[in-house]
Short mmCIF file of C-alpha atoms in Angstrom, two decimals:
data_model
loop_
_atom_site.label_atom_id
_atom_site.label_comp_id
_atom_site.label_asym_id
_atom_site.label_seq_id
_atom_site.Cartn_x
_atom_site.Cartn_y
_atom_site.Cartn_z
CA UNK A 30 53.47 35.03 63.19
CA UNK A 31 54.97 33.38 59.87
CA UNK A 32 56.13 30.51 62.00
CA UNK A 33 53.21 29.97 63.96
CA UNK A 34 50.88 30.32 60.82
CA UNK A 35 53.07 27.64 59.28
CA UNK A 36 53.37 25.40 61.79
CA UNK A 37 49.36 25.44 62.25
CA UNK A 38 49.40 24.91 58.45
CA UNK A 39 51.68 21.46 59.05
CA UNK A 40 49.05 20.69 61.70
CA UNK A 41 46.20 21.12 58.96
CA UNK A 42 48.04 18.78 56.83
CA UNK A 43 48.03 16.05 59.35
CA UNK A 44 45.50 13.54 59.62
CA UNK A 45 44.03 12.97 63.07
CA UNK A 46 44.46 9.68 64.86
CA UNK A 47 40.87 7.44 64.97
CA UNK A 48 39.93 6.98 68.62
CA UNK A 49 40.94 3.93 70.02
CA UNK A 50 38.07 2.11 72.13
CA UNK A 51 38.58 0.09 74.85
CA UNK A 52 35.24 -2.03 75.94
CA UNK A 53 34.72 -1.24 79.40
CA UNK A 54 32.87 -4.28 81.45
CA UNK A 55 33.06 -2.30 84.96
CA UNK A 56 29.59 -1.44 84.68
CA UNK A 57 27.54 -3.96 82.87
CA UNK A 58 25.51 -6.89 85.35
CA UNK A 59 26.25 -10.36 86.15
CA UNK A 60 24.24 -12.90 85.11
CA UNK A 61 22.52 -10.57 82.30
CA UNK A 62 23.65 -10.13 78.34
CA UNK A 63 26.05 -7.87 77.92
CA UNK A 64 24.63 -4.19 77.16
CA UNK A 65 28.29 -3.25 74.87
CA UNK A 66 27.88 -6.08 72.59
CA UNK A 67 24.43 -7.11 70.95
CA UNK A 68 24.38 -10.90 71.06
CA UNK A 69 22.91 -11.79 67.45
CA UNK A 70 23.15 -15.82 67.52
CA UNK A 71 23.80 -17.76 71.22
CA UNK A 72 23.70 -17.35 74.48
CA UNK A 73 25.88 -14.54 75.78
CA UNK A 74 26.00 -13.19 79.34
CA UNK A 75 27.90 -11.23 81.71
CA UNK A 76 30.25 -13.27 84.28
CA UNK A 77 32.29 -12.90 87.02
CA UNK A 78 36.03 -14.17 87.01
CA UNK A 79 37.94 -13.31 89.85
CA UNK A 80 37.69 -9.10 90.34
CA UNK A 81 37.08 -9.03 86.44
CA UNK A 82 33.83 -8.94 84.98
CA UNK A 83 33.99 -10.50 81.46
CA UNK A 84 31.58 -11.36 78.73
CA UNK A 85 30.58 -15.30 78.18
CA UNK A 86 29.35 -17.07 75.62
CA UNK A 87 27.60 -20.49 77.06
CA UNK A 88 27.12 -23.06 74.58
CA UNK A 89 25.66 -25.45 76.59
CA UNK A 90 22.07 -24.26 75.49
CA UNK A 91 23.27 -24.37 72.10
CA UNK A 92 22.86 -28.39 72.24
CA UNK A 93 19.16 -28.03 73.17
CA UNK A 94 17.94 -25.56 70.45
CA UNK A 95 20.27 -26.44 67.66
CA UNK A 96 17.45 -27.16 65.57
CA UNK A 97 14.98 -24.51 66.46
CA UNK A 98 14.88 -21.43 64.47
CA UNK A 99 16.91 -17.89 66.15
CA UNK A 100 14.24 -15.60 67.19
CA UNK A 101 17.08 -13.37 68.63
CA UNK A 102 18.50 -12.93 64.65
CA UNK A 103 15.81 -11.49 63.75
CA UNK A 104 15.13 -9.22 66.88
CA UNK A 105 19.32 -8.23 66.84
CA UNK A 106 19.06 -7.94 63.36
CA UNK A 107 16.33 -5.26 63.46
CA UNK A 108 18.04 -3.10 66.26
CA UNK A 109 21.60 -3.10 64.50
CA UNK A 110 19.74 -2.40 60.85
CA UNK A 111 16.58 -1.30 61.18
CA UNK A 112 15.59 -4.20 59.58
CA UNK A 113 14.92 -8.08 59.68
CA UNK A 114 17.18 -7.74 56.30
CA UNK A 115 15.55 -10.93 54.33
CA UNK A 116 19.03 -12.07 53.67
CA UNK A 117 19.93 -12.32 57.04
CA UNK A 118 17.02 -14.49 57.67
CA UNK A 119 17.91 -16.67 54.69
CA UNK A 120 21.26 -17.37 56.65
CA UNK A 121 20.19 -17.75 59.68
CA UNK A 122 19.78 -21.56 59.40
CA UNK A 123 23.36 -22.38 58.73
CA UNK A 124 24.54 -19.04 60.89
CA UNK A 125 23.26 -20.35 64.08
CA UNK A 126 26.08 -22.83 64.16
CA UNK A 127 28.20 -19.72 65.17
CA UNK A 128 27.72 -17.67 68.02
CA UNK A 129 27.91 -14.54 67.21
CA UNK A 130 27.89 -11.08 69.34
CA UNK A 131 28.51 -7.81 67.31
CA UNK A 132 30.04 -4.69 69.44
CA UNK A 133 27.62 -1.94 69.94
CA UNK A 134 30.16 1.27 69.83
CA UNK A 135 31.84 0.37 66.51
CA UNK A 136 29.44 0.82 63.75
CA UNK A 137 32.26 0.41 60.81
CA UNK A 138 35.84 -1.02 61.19
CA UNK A 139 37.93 -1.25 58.41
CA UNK A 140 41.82 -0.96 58.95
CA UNK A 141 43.89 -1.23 62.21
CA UNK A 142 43.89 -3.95 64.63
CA UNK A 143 41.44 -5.62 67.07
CA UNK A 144 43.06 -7.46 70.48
CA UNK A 145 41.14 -9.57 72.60
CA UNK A 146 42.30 -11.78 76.04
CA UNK A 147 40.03 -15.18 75.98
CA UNK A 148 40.11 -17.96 78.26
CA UNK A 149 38.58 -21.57 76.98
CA UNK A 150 36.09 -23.20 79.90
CA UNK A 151 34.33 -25.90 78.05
CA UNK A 152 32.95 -27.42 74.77
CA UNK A 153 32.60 -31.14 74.08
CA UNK A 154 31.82 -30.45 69.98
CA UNK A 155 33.93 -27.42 70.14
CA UNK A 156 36.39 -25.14 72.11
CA UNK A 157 36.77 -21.86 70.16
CA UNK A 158 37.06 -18.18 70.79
CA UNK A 159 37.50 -15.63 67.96
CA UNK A 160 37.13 -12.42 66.72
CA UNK A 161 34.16 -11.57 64.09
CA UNK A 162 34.94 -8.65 61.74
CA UNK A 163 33.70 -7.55 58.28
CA UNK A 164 30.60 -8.58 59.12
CA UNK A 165 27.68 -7.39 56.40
CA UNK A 166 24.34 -6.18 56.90
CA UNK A 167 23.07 -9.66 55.05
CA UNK A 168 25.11 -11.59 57.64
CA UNK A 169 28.17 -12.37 55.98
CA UNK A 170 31.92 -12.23 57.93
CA UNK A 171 34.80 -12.90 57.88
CA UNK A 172 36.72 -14.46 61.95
CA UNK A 173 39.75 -15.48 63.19
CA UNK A 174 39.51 -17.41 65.61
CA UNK A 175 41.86 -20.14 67.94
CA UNK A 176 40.26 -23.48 68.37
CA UNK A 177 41.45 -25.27 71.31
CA UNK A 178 40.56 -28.70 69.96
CA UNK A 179 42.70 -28.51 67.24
CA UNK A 180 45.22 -25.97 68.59
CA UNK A 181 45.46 -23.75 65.50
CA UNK A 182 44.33 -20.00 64.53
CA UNK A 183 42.47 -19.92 61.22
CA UNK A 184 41.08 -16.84 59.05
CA UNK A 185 36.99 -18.24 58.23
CA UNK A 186 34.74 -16.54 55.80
CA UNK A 187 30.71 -17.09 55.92
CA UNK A 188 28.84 -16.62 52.90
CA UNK A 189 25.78 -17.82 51.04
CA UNK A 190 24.94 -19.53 54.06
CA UNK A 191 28.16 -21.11 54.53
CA UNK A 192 31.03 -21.03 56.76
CA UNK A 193 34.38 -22.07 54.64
CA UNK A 194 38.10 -21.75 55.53
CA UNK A 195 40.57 -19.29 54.16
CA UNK A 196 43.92 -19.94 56.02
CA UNK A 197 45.10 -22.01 58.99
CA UNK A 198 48.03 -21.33 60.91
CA UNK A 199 51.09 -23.98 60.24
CA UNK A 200 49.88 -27.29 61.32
CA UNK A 201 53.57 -28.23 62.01
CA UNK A 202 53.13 -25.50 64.84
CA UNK A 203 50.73 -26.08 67.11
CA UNK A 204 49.66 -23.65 70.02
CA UNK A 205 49.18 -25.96 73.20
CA UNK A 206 47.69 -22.79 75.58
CA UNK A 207 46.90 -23.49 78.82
CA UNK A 208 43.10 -23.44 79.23
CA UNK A 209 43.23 -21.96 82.90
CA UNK A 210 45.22 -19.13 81.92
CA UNK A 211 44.10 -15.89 79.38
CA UNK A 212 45.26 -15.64 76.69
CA UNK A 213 45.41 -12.78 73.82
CA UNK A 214 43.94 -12.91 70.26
CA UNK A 215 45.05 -9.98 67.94
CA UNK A 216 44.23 -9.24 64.31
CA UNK A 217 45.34 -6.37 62.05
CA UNK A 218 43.96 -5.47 58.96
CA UNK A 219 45.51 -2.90 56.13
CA UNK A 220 44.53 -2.56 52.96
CA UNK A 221 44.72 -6.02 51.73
CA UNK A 222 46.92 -7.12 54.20
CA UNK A 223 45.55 -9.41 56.95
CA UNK A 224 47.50 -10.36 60.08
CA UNK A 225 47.19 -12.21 62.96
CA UNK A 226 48.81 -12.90 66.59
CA UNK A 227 48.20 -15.13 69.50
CA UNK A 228 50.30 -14.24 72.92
CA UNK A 229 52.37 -12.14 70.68
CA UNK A 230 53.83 -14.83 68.20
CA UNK A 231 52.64 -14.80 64.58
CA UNK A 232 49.68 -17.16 63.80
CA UNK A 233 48.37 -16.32 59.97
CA UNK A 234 49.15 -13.83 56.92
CA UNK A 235 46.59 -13.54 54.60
CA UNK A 236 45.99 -11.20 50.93
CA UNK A 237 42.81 -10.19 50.92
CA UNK A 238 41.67 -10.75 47.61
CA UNK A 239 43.97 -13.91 46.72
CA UNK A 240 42.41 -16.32 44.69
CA UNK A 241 42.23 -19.89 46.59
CA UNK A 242 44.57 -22.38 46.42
CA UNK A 243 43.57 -26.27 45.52
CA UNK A 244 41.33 -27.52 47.89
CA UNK A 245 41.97 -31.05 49.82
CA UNK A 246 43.36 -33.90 47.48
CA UNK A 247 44.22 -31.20 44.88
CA UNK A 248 40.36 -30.86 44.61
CA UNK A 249 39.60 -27.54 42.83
CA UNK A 250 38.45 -24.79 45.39
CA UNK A 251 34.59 -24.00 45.56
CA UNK A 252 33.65 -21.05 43.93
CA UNK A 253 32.33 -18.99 46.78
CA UNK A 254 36.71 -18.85 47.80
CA UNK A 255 36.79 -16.51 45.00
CA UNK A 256 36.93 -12.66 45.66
CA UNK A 257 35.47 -12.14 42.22
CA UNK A 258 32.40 -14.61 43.59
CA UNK A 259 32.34 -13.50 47.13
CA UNK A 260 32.28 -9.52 48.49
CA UNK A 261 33.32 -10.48 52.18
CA UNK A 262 36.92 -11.59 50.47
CA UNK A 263 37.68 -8.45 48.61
CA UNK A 264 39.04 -4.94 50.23
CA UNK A 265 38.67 -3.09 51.94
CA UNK A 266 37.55 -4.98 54.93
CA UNK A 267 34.10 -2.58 55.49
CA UNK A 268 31.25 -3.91 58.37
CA UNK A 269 30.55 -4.50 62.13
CA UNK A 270 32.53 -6.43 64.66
CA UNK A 271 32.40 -8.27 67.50
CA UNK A 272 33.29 -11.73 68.81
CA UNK A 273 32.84 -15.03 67.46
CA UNK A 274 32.77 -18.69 68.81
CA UNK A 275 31.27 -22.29 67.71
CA UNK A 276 28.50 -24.44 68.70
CA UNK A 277 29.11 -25.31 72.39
CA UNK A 278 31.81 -23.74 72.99
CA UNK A 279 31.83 -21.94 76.58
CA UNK A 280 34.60 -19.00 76.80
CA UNK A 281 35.43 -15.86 78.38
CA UNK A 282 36.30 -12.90 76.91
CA UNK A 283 37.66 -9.31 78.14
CA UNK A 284 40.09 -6.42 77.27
CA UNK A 285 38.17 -6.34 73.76
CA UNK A 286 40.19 -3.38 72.17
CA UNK A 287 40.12 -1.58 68.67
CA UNK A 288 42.74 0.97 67.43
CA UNK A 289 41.39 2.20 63.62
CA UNK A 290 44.58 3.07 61.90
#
């Protein structure tokens, strides 16, 4: 009984594993928005790609109602919150530039790692598929995302009503990914340590709460690159998920998977 007392003592002591979540498409409805994620800017909806049902974001409305204000903000914003959250609103202006769709099942994320497969159909302006994370209740975030006009990954923060860049991926190394193909887009975050992937081979590293390097031509950095300045920088990484694109981008995503560490 000593041993057996012990050993359920040991088990005590050890933390239990977070439940990984897979997002499960199987059952959701072509042709409609997606009922696991709650599109909050753009046009998101529920597609068919061979035997796999996958979520889409369709930019190709996003040309026509660029400048018309986001009734769906305000309406997402109120279901996820409770709230139309005044700040929110204040960014929704320079927010609807990114189409945004925040995960349903995942209330809080903070460390572990986020995978997602992503395929690149079209996009004149833009061609880019990411992952939104650390997003705050006044609409701040923080993506990674792979652009397949410029054929980089970069780490993005939005804040004040602004969308600036935190790191890009070597420009001496470009990923040329075949658009018909899927590929996979993985992110881990601990502590202060940000990582990311794409089809396995390192894209970014990034220290959460770094303070910015010179800007272009040596030009000093704006302010809102500070951590001191800017909350979404600083750990721990604390807010909502979900998936991220740009203007008209059209992609498809699927195998959207979190593991909390």
């Amino acid at each position: 009984m000593k041993g057996f007392a012990r050993a359920l003592l040991v088990l005590a002591l050890v933390p239990l594993a977070a439940a990984e979540t897979k997002v499960d498409l199987s059952k959701e409805d072509v042709g409609k928005a997606p009922k696991t994620f709650e599109p909050m800017v753009g046009t998101w909806v529920i597609a068919q790609d061979g035997a796999d049902k996958v979520v889409m974001v369709d930019g190709r409305p996003w040309v026509a109602s660029k400048d018309n204000p986001t009734k769906l903000l305000v309406q997402s914003a109120r279901k996820l919150y409770g709230t139309s959250n005044e700040e929110l609103m204040d960014n929704a202006k320079q927010f609807a530039y990114y189409p945004v769709a925040v995960l349903k099942s995942v209330p809080q994320f903070s460390n572990g790692t986020i995978s997602v497969k992503f395929k690149t159909i079209a996009g004149d302006a833009d061609r880019a598929s990411g992952i939104l994370f650390n997003v705050k209740p006044n609409g701040d975030w923080l993506a990674v995302r792979y652009n397949d006009t410029e054929n980089n990954v970069a780490l993005w923060e939005f804040h004040n009503g602004i969308r600036r860049p935190v790191r890009f991926s070597d420009r001496n190394n470009k990923f040329m990914l075949d658009r018909r193909e899927w590929h996979e887009l993985k992110m881990t975050v601990d502590g202060a340590d940000f990582k990311a992937w794409l089809d396995g081979a390192s894209a970014l590293e990034y220290t959460l709460g770094s303070e910015p390097g010179p800007g272009r031509n040596n030009a000093p950095p704006h302010p809102d690159l500070f951590p001191a300045n800017n909350p979404v920088l600083r750990p721990p990484v604390s807010g909502r998920i979900g998936l991220w694109a740009k203007t008209d981008s059209t992609s498809y995503f699927k195998d959207y998977v979190v593991a909390p560490k």
